[in-house]
PDB file of C-alpha atoms in Angstrom:
ATOM      1  CA  MET A   1       0.000   0.000   0.000  1.00  0.00           C
ATOM      2  CA  GLU A   2       1.336   3.367  -0.981  1.00  0.00           C
ATOM      3  CA  LYS A   3       1.994   5.939   1.722  1.00  0.00           C
ATOM      4  CA  SER A   4      -0.642   8.674   1.685  1.00  0.00           C
ATOM      5  CA  ILE A   5       0.981  11.021   4.237  1.00  0.00           C
ATOM      6  CA  ILE A   6       4.483  12.286   4.893  1.00  0.00           C
ATOM      7  CA  PHE A   7       4.778  12.743   8.625  1.00  0.00           C
ATOM      8  CA  GLY A   8       1.977  10.576  10.015  1.00  0.00           C
ATOM      9  CA  PRO A   9       0.127  10.650  13.341  1.00  0.00           C
ATOM     10  CA  ASP A  10       3.272   9.969  15.376  1.00  0.00           C
ATOM     11  CA  LEU A  11       4.769  13.262  14.410  1.00  0.00           C
ATOM     12  CA  LYS A  12       7.654  14.313  16.609  1.00  0.00           C
ATOM     13  CA  LEU A  13       9.542  17.550  16.381  1.00  0.00           C
ATOM     14  CA  PRO A  14      13.295  17.459  16.519  1.00  0.00           C
ATOM     15  CA  SER A  15      13.382  19.500  19.709  1.00  0.00           C
ATOM     16  CA  ILE A  16      15.959  19.316  22.494  1.00  0.00           C
ATOM     17  CA  ASP A  17      14.791  17.859  25.711  1.00  0.00           C
ATOM     18  CA  GLY A  18      14.154  20.504  28.282  1.00  0.00           C
ATOM     19  CA  VAL A  19      14.149  23.244  25.667  1.00  0.00           C
ATOM     20  CA  LYS A  20      10.735  24.402  24.341  1.00  0.00           C
ATOM     21  CA  SER A  21      10.724  26.462  21.157  1.00  0.00           C
ATOM     22  CA  GLY A  22       8.220  29.239  20.693  1.00  0.00           C
ATOM     23  CA  CYS A  23       7.345  28.180  17.118  1.00  0.00           C
ATOM     24  CA  GLU A  24       7.176  24.480  17.844  1.00  0.00           C
ATOM     25  CA  ASN A  25       3.409  24.449  17.944  1.00  0.00           C
ATOM     26  CA  GLU A  26       3.185  26.450  14.741  1.00  0.00           C
ATOM     27  CA  LEU A  27       5.614  24.067  13.045  1.00  0.00           C
ATOM     28  CA  TYR A  28       3.580  21.125  14.256  1.00  0.00           C
ATOM     29  CA  LEU A  29       0.388  22.558  12.776  1.00  0.00           C
ATOM     30  CA  LEU A  30       2.180  23.294   9.519  1.00  0.00           C
ATOM     31  CA  MET A  31       3.423  19.742   9.251  1.00  0.00           C
ATOM     32  CA  LYS A  32      -0.112  18.462   9.937  1.00  0.00           C
ATOM     33  CA  GLU A  33      -1.407  20.763   7.224  1.00  0.00           C
ATOM     34  CA  ILE A  34       1.196  19.381   4.848  1.00  0.00           C
ATOM     35  CA  ASP A  35       0.079  15.840   5.679  1.00  0.00           C
ATOM     36  CA  LEU A  36      -3.551  16.777   4.998  1.00  0.00           C
ATOM     37  CA  ALA A  37      -2.663  18.516   1.738  1.00  0.00           C
ATOM     38  CA  PHE A  38      -0.525  15.553   0.670  1.00  0.00           C
ATOM     39  CA  GLU A  39      -3.341  13.169   1.535  1.00  0.00           C
ATOM     40  CA  ARG A  40      -5.851  15.191  -0.495  1.00  0.00           C
ATOM     41  CA  LYS A  41      -3.437  15.362  -3.398  1.00  0.00           C
ATOM     42  CA  HIS A  42      -2.819  11.620  -3.144  1.00  0.00           C
ATOM     43  CA  LYS A  43      -6.542  10.923  -3.240  1.00  0.00           C
ATOM     44  CA  ASP A  44      -6.948  13.264  -6.195  1.00  0.00           C
ATOM     45  CA  LEU A  45      -4.131  11.490  -8.018  1.00  0.00           C
ATOM     46  CA  LEU A  46      -5.654   8.096  -7.277  1.00  0.00           C
ATOM     47  CA  LYS A  47      -9.018   9.319  -8.523  1.00  0.00           C
ATOM     48  CA  GLU A  48      -7.438  10.799 -11.639  1.00  0.00           C
ATOM     49  CA  ALA A  49      -5.484   7.580 -12.203  1.00  0.00           C
ATOM     50  CA  SER A  50      -8.693   5.579 -11.853  1.00  0.00           C
ATOM     51  CA  GLU A  51     -10.462   7.879 -14.276  1.00  0.00           C
ATOM     52  CA  LEU A  52      -7.532   7.640 -16.692  1.00  0.00           C
ATOM     53  CA  LYS A  53      -7.621   3.854 -16.383  1.00  0.00           C
ATOM     54  CA  ILE A  54     -11.332   3.840 -17.142  1.00  0.00           C
ATOM     55  CA  LEU A  55     -10.696   6.234 -20.036  1.00  0.00           C
ATOM     56  CA  CYS A  56      -7.914   4.009 -21.347  1.00  0.00           C
ATOM     57  CA  GLU A  57     -10.143   0.974 -21.116  1.00  0.00           C
ATOM     58  CA  ALA A  58     -12.882   2.901 -22.945  1.00  0.00           C
ATOM     59  CA  LYS A  59     -10.348   3.950 -25.591  1.00  0.00           C
ATOM     60  CA  ASN A  60      -9.146   0.364 -25.900  1.00  0.00           C
ATOM     61  CA  ASP A  61     -12.753  -0.763 -26.310  1.00  0.00           C
ATOM     62  CA  GLU A  62     -13.229   1.972 -28.896  1.00  0.00           C
ATOM     63  CA  ILE A  63     -10.088   0.850 -30.707  1.00  0.00           C
ATOM     64  CA  GLU A  64     -11.319  -2.736 -30.702  1.00  0.00           C
ATOM     65  CA  ASN A  65     -14.675  -1.547 -31.986  1.00  0.00           C
ATOM     66  CA  LEU A  66     -12.892   0.446 -34.673  1.00  0.00           C
ATOM     67  CA  LYS A  67     -10.936  -2.672 -35.607  1.00  0.00           C
ATOM     68  CA  VAL A  68     -14.206  -4.597 -35.883  1.00  0.00           C
ATOM     69  CA  VAL A  69     -15.719  -1.760 -37.923  1.00  0.00           C
ATOM     70  CA  ALA A  70     -12.608  -1.656 -40.115  1.00  0.00           C
ATOM     71  CA  HIS A  71     -12.825  -5.410 -40.643  1.00  0.00           C
ATOM     72  CA  ARG A  72     -16.487  -5.145 -41.445  1.00  0.00           C
ATOM     73  CA  SER A  73     -15.734  -2.219 -43.737  1.00  0.00           C
ATOM     74  CA  GLN A  74     -13.125  -4.282 -45.549  1.00  0.00           C
ATOM     75  CA  SER A  75     -15.580  -7.164 -45.787  1.00  0.00           C
ATOM     76  CA  SER A  76     -18.259  -4.758 -46.971  1.00  0.00           C
ATOM     77  CA  ARG A  77     -15.838  -3.289 -49.500  1.00  0.00           C
ATOM     78  CA  ALA A  78     -15.002  -6.778 -50.736  1.00  0.00           C
ATOM     79  CA  SER A  79     -18.711  -7.547 -50.930  1.00  0.00           C
ATOM     80  CA  LEU A  80     -19.267  -4.217 -52.667  1.00  0.00           C
ATOM     81  CA  ASP A  81     -16.514  -5.018 -55.162  1.00  0.00           C
ATOM     82  CA  ASP A  82     -18.081  -8.427 -55.770  1.00  0.00           C
ATOM     83  CA  HIS A  83     -21.507  -6.840 -56.156  1.00  0.00           C
ATOM     84  CA  THR A  84     -20.073  -4.192 -58.478  1.00  0.00           C
ATOM     85  CA  LYS A  85     -18.478  -6.918 -60.600  1.00  0.00           C
ATOM     86  CA  TYR A  86     -21.797  -8.775 -60.611  1.00  0.00           C
ATOM     87  CA  LEU A  87     -23.612  -5.627 -61.725  1.00  0.00           C
ATOM     88  CA  VAL A  88     -21.050  -4.996 -64.485  1.00  0.00           C
ATOM     89  CA  ASP A  89     -21.388  -8.585 -65.699  1.00  0.00           C
ATOM     90  CA  GLU A  90     -25.177  -8.353 -65.472  1.00  0.00           C
ATOM     91  CA  LEU A  91     -25.125  -5.092 -67.435  1.00  0.00           C
ATOM     92  CA  ALA A  92     -23.008  -6.710 -70.148  1.00  0.00           C
ATOM     93  CA  ARG A  93     -25.402  -9.676 -70.245  1.00  0.00           C
ATOM     94  CA  LEU A  94     -28.408  -7.359 -70.505  1.00  0.00           C
ATOM     95  CA  LYS A  95     -26.723  -5.453 -73.349  1.00  0.00           C
ATOM     96  CA  GLU A  96     -26.155  -8.723 -75.206  1.00  0.00           C
ATOM     97  CA  GLU A  97     -29.748  -9.760 -74.508  1.00  0.00           C
ATOM     98  CA  ASN A  98     -30.983  -6.383 -75.735  1.00  0.00           C
ATOM     99  CA  ALA A  99     -28.924  -6.709 -78.924  1.00  0.00           C
ATOM    100  CA  ARG A 100     -30.307 -10.227 -79.463  1.00  0.00           C
ATOM    101  CA  LEU A 101     -33.877  -9.034 -78.925  1.00  0.00           C
ATOM    102  CA  LYS A 102     -33.324  -6.143 -81.353  1.00  0.00           C
ATOM    103  CA  LYS A 103     -32.039  -8.606 -83.963  1.00  0.00           C
ATOM    104  CA  GLU A 104     -35.002 -10.928 -83.353  1.00  0.00           C
ATOM    105  CA  LYS A 105     -37.339  -7.948 -83.654  1.00  0.00           C
ATOM    106  CA  SER A 106     -35.674  -6.917 -86.922  1.00  0.00           C
ATOM    107  CA  ASP A 107     -35.862 -10.494 -88.248  1.00  0.00           C
ATOM    108  CA  PHE A 108     -39.510 -10.716 -87.206  1.00  0.00           C
ATOM    109  CA  GLN A 109     -40.301  -7.409 -88.920  1.00  0.00           C
ATOM    110  CA  ASN A 110     -38.531  -8.659 -92.058  1.00  0.00           C
ATOM    111  CA  LYS A 111     -40.564 -11.871 -91.949  1.00  0.00           C
ATOM    112  CA  VAL A 112     -43.751  -9.864 -91.477  1.00  0.00           C
ATOM    113  CA  GLN A 113     -42.804  -7.689 -94.445  1.00  0.00           C
ATOM    114  CA  GLN A 114     -41.959 -10.767 -96.516  1.00  0.00           C
ATOM    115  CA  GLY A 115     -45.266 -12.308 -95.459  1.00  0.00           C
ATOM    116  CA  GLU A 116     -47.065  -9.170 -96.626  1.00  0.00           C
ATOM    117  CA  GLU A 117     -45.153  -9.290 -99.913  1.00  0.00           C
ATOM    118  CA  ILE A 118     -46.084 -12.964-100.346  1.00  0.00           C
ATOM    119  CA  GLU A 119     -49.696 -12.121 -99.545  1.00  0.00           C
ATOM    120  CA  ASN A 120     -49.588  -9.349-102.154  1.00  0.00           C
ATOM    121  CA  GLU A 121     -48.075 -11.776-104.666  1.00  0.00           C
ATOM    122  CA  LEU A 122     -50.774 -14.326-103.899  1.00  0.00           C
ATOM    123  CA  GLN A 123     -53.450 -11.676-104.302  1.00  0.00           C
ATOM    124  CA  SER A 124     -51.835 -10.663-107.593  1.00  0.00           C
ATOM    125  CA  ILE A 125     -51.827 -14.292-108.759  1.00  0.00           C
ATOM    126  CA  LYS A 126     -55.432 -14.622-107.655  1.00  0.00           C
ATOM    127  CA  ARG A 127     -56.374 -11.508-109.622  1.00  0.00           C
ATOM    128  CA  SER A 128     -54.482 -12.842-112.641  1.00  0.00           C
ATOM    129  CA  LEU A 129     -56.268 -16.168-112.382  1.00  0.00           C
ATOM    130  CA  ASN A 130     -59.602 -14.380-112.089  1.00  0.00           C
ATOM    131  CA  ILE A 131     -58.765 -12.358-115.190  1.00  0.00           C
ATOM    132  CA  GLN A 132     -57.726 -15.507-117.032  1.00  0.00           C
ATOM    133  CA  GLN A 133     -60.922 -17.189-115.912  1.00  0.00           C
ATOM    134  CA  GLU A 134     -62.901 -14.281-117.314  1.00  0.00           C
ATOM    135  CA  GLU A 135     -60.927 -14.546-120.541  1.00  0.00           C
ATOM    136  CA  ASN A 136     -61.619 -18.275-120.640  1.00  0.00           C
ATOM    137  CA  LEU A 137     -65.309 -17.553-120.247  1.00  0.00           C
ATOM    138  CA  MET A 138     -65.050 -15.046-123.086  1.00  0.00           C
ATOM    139  CA  LEU A 139     -63.258 -17.627-125.239  1.00  0.00           C
ATOM    140  CA  LYS A 140     -65.877 -20.194-124.335  1.00  0.00           C
ATOM    141  CA  ASP A 141     -68.542 -17.738-125.373  1.00  0.00           C
ATOM    142  CA  ARG A 142     -66.637 -17.121-128.602  1.00  0.00           C
ATOM    143  CA  LEU A 143     -66.437 -20.863-129.190  1.00  0.00           C
ATOM    144  CA  THR A 144     -70.173 -21.089-128.659  1.00  0.00           C
ATOM    145  CA  LYS A 145     -70.683 -18.321-131.192  1.00  0.00           C
ATOM    146  CA  LEU A 146     -68.336 -20.038-133.638  1.00  0.00           C
ATOM    147  CA  SER A 147     -70.267 -23.261-133.170  1.00  0.00           C
ATOM    148  CA  LYS A 148     -73.485 -21.414-133.912  1.00  0.00           C
ATOM    149  CA  GLN A 149     -71.867 -19.837-136.979  1.00  0.00           C
ATOM    150  CA  HIS A 150     -70.695 -23.268-138.023  1.00  0.00           C
ATOM    151  CA  GLY A 151     -74.260 -24.531-137.655  1.00  0.00           C
ATOM    152  CA  VAL A 152     -75.551 -21.598-139.705  1.00  0.00           C
ATOM    153  CA  LEU A 153     -72.996 -22.314-142.424  1.00  0.00           C
ATOM    154  CA  GLN A 154     -73.961 -25.954-142.369  1.00  0.00           C
ATOM    155  CA  GLU A 155     -77.629 -24.986-142.809  1.00  0.00           C
ATOM    156  CA  LYS A 156     -76.763 -22.637-145.674  1.00  0.00           C
ATOM    157  CA  TYR A 157     -74.634 -25.339-147.198  1.00  0.00           C
ATOM    158  CA  GLN A 158     -77.468 -27.815-146.901  1.00  0.00           C
ATOM    159  CA  LYS A 159     -79.949 -25.360-148.395  1.00  0.00           C
ATOM    160  CA  LEU A 160     -77.547 -24.707-151.229  1.00  0.00           C
ATOM    161  CA  LEU A 161     -77.248 -28.422-151.881  1.00  0.00           C
ATOM    162  CA  ASN A 162     -81.011 -28.795-151.748  1.00  0.00           C
ATOM    163  CA  VAL A 163     -81.473 -25.987-154.251  1.00  0.00           C
ATOM    164  CA  MET A 164     -78.834 -27.405-156.522  1.00  0.00           C
ATOM    165  CA  THR A 165     -80.303 -30.902-156.240  1.00  0.00           C
ATOM    166  CA  PHE A 166     -83.820 -29.605-156.804  1.00  0.00           C
ATOM    167  CA  ASP A 167     -82.865 -27.706-159.945  1.00  0.00           C
ATOM    168  CA  ARG A 168     -81.882 -30.750-161.985  1.00  0.00           C
ATOM    169  CA  LYS A 169     -82.721 -29.064-165.312  1.00  0.00           C
ATOM    170  CA  ILE A 170     -79.833 -26.627-165.088  1.00  0.00           C
ATOM    171  CA  GLY A 171     -76.725 -27.895-166.831  1.00  0.00           C
ATOM    172  CA  SER A 172     -75.480 -31.376-167.262  1.00  0.00           C
ATOM    173  CA  SER A 173     -74.802 -33.871-164.549  1.00  0.00           C
ATOM    174  CA  GLU A 174     -71.084 -33.139-164.672  1.00  0.00           C
ATOM    175  CA  GLN A 175     -71.691 -29.393-164.308  1.00  0.00           C
ATOM    176  CA  ARG A 176     -73.954 -29.969-161.297  1.00  0.00           C
ATOM    177  CA  MET A 177     -71.294 -32.104-159.693  1.00  0.00           C
ATOM    178  CA  ASN A 178     -68.666 -29.424-160.280  1.00  0.00           C
ATOM    179  CA  ILE A 179     -70.908 -26.739-158.805  1.00  0.00           C
ATOM    180  CA  GLU A 180     -71.745 -28.898-155.841  1.00  0.00           C
ATOM    181  CA  GLY A 181     -68.062 -29.750-155.382  1.00  0.00           C
ATOM    182  CA  ASN A 182     -67.014 -26.101-155.557  1.00  0.00           C
ATOM    183  CA  ALA A 183     -69.691 -25.062-153.092  1.00  0.00           C
ATOM    184  CA  ALA A 184     -68.757 -27.836-150.732  1.00  0.00           C
ATOM    185  CA  ASP A 185     -65.087 -26.944-151.018  1.00  0.00           C
ATOM    186  CA  PHE A 186     -65.896 -23.289-150.331  1.00  0.00           C
ATOM    187  CA  VAL A 187     -67.916 -24.120-147.242  1.00  0.00           C
ATOM    188  CA  GLU A 188     -65.322 -26.600-146.011  1.00  0.00           C
ATOM    189  CA  ALA A 189     -62.546 -24.054-146.581  1.00  0.00           C
ATOM    190  CA  LEU A 190     -64.537 -21.387-144.731  1.00  0.00           C
ATOM    191  CA  ILE A 191     -65.171 -23.729-141.819  1.00  0.00           C
ATOM    192  CA  ALA A 192     -61.514 -24.826-141.781  1.00  0.00           C
ATOM    193  CA  GLU A 193     -60.364 -21.195-141.847  1.00  0.00           C
ATOM    194  CA  GLU A 194     -62.607 -20.220-138.936  1.00  0.00           C
ATOM    195  CA  THR A 195     -61.610 -23.343-137.015  1.00  0.00           C
ATOM    196  CA  GLU A 196     -57.885 -22.746-137.593  1.00  0.00           C
ATOM    197  CA  LYS A 197     -58.267 -19.111-136.571  1.00  0.00           C
ATOM    198  CA  TYR A 198     -59.988 -20.128-133.364  1.00  0.00           C
ATOM    199  CA  LEU A 199     -57.398 -22.816-132.619  1.00  0.00           C
ATOM    200  CA  LYS A 200     -54.572 -20.340-133.141  1.00  0.00           C
ATOM    201  CA  GLU A 201     -56.199 -17.824-130.827  1.00  0.00           C
ATOM    202  CA  GLU A 202     -56.873 -20.517-128.238  1.00  0.00           C
ATOM    203  CA  SER A 203     -53.303 -21.831-128.478  1.00  0.00           C
ATOM    204  CA  LYS A 204     -51.858 -18.322-128.147  1.00  0.00           C
ATOM    205  CA  HIS A 205     -54.112 -17.595-125.213  1.00  0.00           C
ATOM    206  CA  CYS A 206     -53.113 -20.858-123.502  1.00  0.00           C
ATOM    207  CA  GLU A 207     -49.426 -20.107-124.022  1.00  0.00           C
ATOM    208  CA  GLU A 208     -49.822 -16.606-122.578  1.00  0.00           C
ATOM    209  CA  LEU A 209     -51.800 -17.954-119.639  1.00  0.00           C
ATOM    210  CA  GLN A 210     -49.210 -20.661-118.965  1.00  0.00           C
ATOM    211  CA  SER A 211     -46.382 -18.120-119.218  1.00  0.00           C
ATOM    212  CA  LYS A 212     -48.079 -15.730-116.770  1.00  0.00           C
ATOM    213  CA  ILE A 213     -48.798 -18.499-114.301  1.00  0.00           C
ATOM    214  CA  GLN A 214     -45.200 -19.751-114.563  1.00  0.00           C
ATOM    215  CA  ASP A 215     -43.852 -16.218-113.983  1.00  0.00           C
ATOM    216  CA  GLU A 216     -46.056 -15.835-110.911  1.00  0.00           C
ATOM    217  CA  ILE A 217     -44.884 -19.211-109.571  1.00  0.00           C
ATOM    218  CA  GLU A 218     -41.206 -18.331-110.108  1.00  0.00           C
ATOM    219  CA  ALA A 219     -41.662 -14.971-108.371  1.00  0.00           C
ATOM    220  CA  LEU A 220     -43.342 -16.694-105.438  1.00  0.00           C
ATOM    221  CA  LYS A 221     -40.505 -19.251-105.268  1.00  0.00           C
ATOM    222  CA  ARG A 222     -37.917 -16.444-105.129  1.00  0.00           C
ATOM    223  CA  ILE A 223     -39.772 -14.739-102.288  1.00  0.00           C
ATOM    224  CA  LEU A 224     -40.044 -17.990-100.322  1.00  0.00           C
ATOM    225  CA  LYS A 225     -36.344 -18.675-100.907  1.00  0.00           C
ATOM    226  CA  ASP A 226     -35.374 -15.204 -99.664  1.00  0.00           C
ATOM    227  CA  GLU A 227     -37.519 -15.734 -96.571  1.00  0.00           C
ATOM    228  CA  THR A 228     -35.752 -18.966 -95.626  1.00  0.00           C
ATOM    229  CA  ILE A 229     -32.262 -17.435 -95.929  1.00  0.00           C
TER     230      ILE A 229
END
């Protein structure tokens, strides 16, 4: 235990026996006062030391807490770096995904446009076929008219033969045969001419129709080929 006073309760003055000094009492009181002051100062120092110890312990705790915070901060920074890297990678992935979606959108729009073009081509072919069908109906009507004309010519030819057969008094038998032969040849030639004319027109029309249909088919094949590329 540390000494908290200097002189103590057993204070003795260095006086000579039998000799009493006049200031002995005053010196005694002064020494007591010094002991009291020293004791107070000692207590104050002990209190201050205790407070400093508590403060040091608090500072040590604070330092330890700061170490923990620093460690957590480093861990958080590492986690933040990892998260930042994740976000950068995710951003790159999203950019690639966005580019892919844009390409798919462009391809889809191209397919839609090609589909519309094919639809237009099909409508064009349909219109062409309708026109050709109308032309076929017109040709059929013309054929019907030609058949009727052929029937009329046949009737005229028959009437002519009847007249020539009925009028037996005109000319000799050889002359009648020549006339009948010439008339028959004329009618046959007229019928053959009309028939050949019709066949030529029909053949030309069929060739044109086949050519148009083939052109439409080739155009449609090209469009379908471009779509699959």
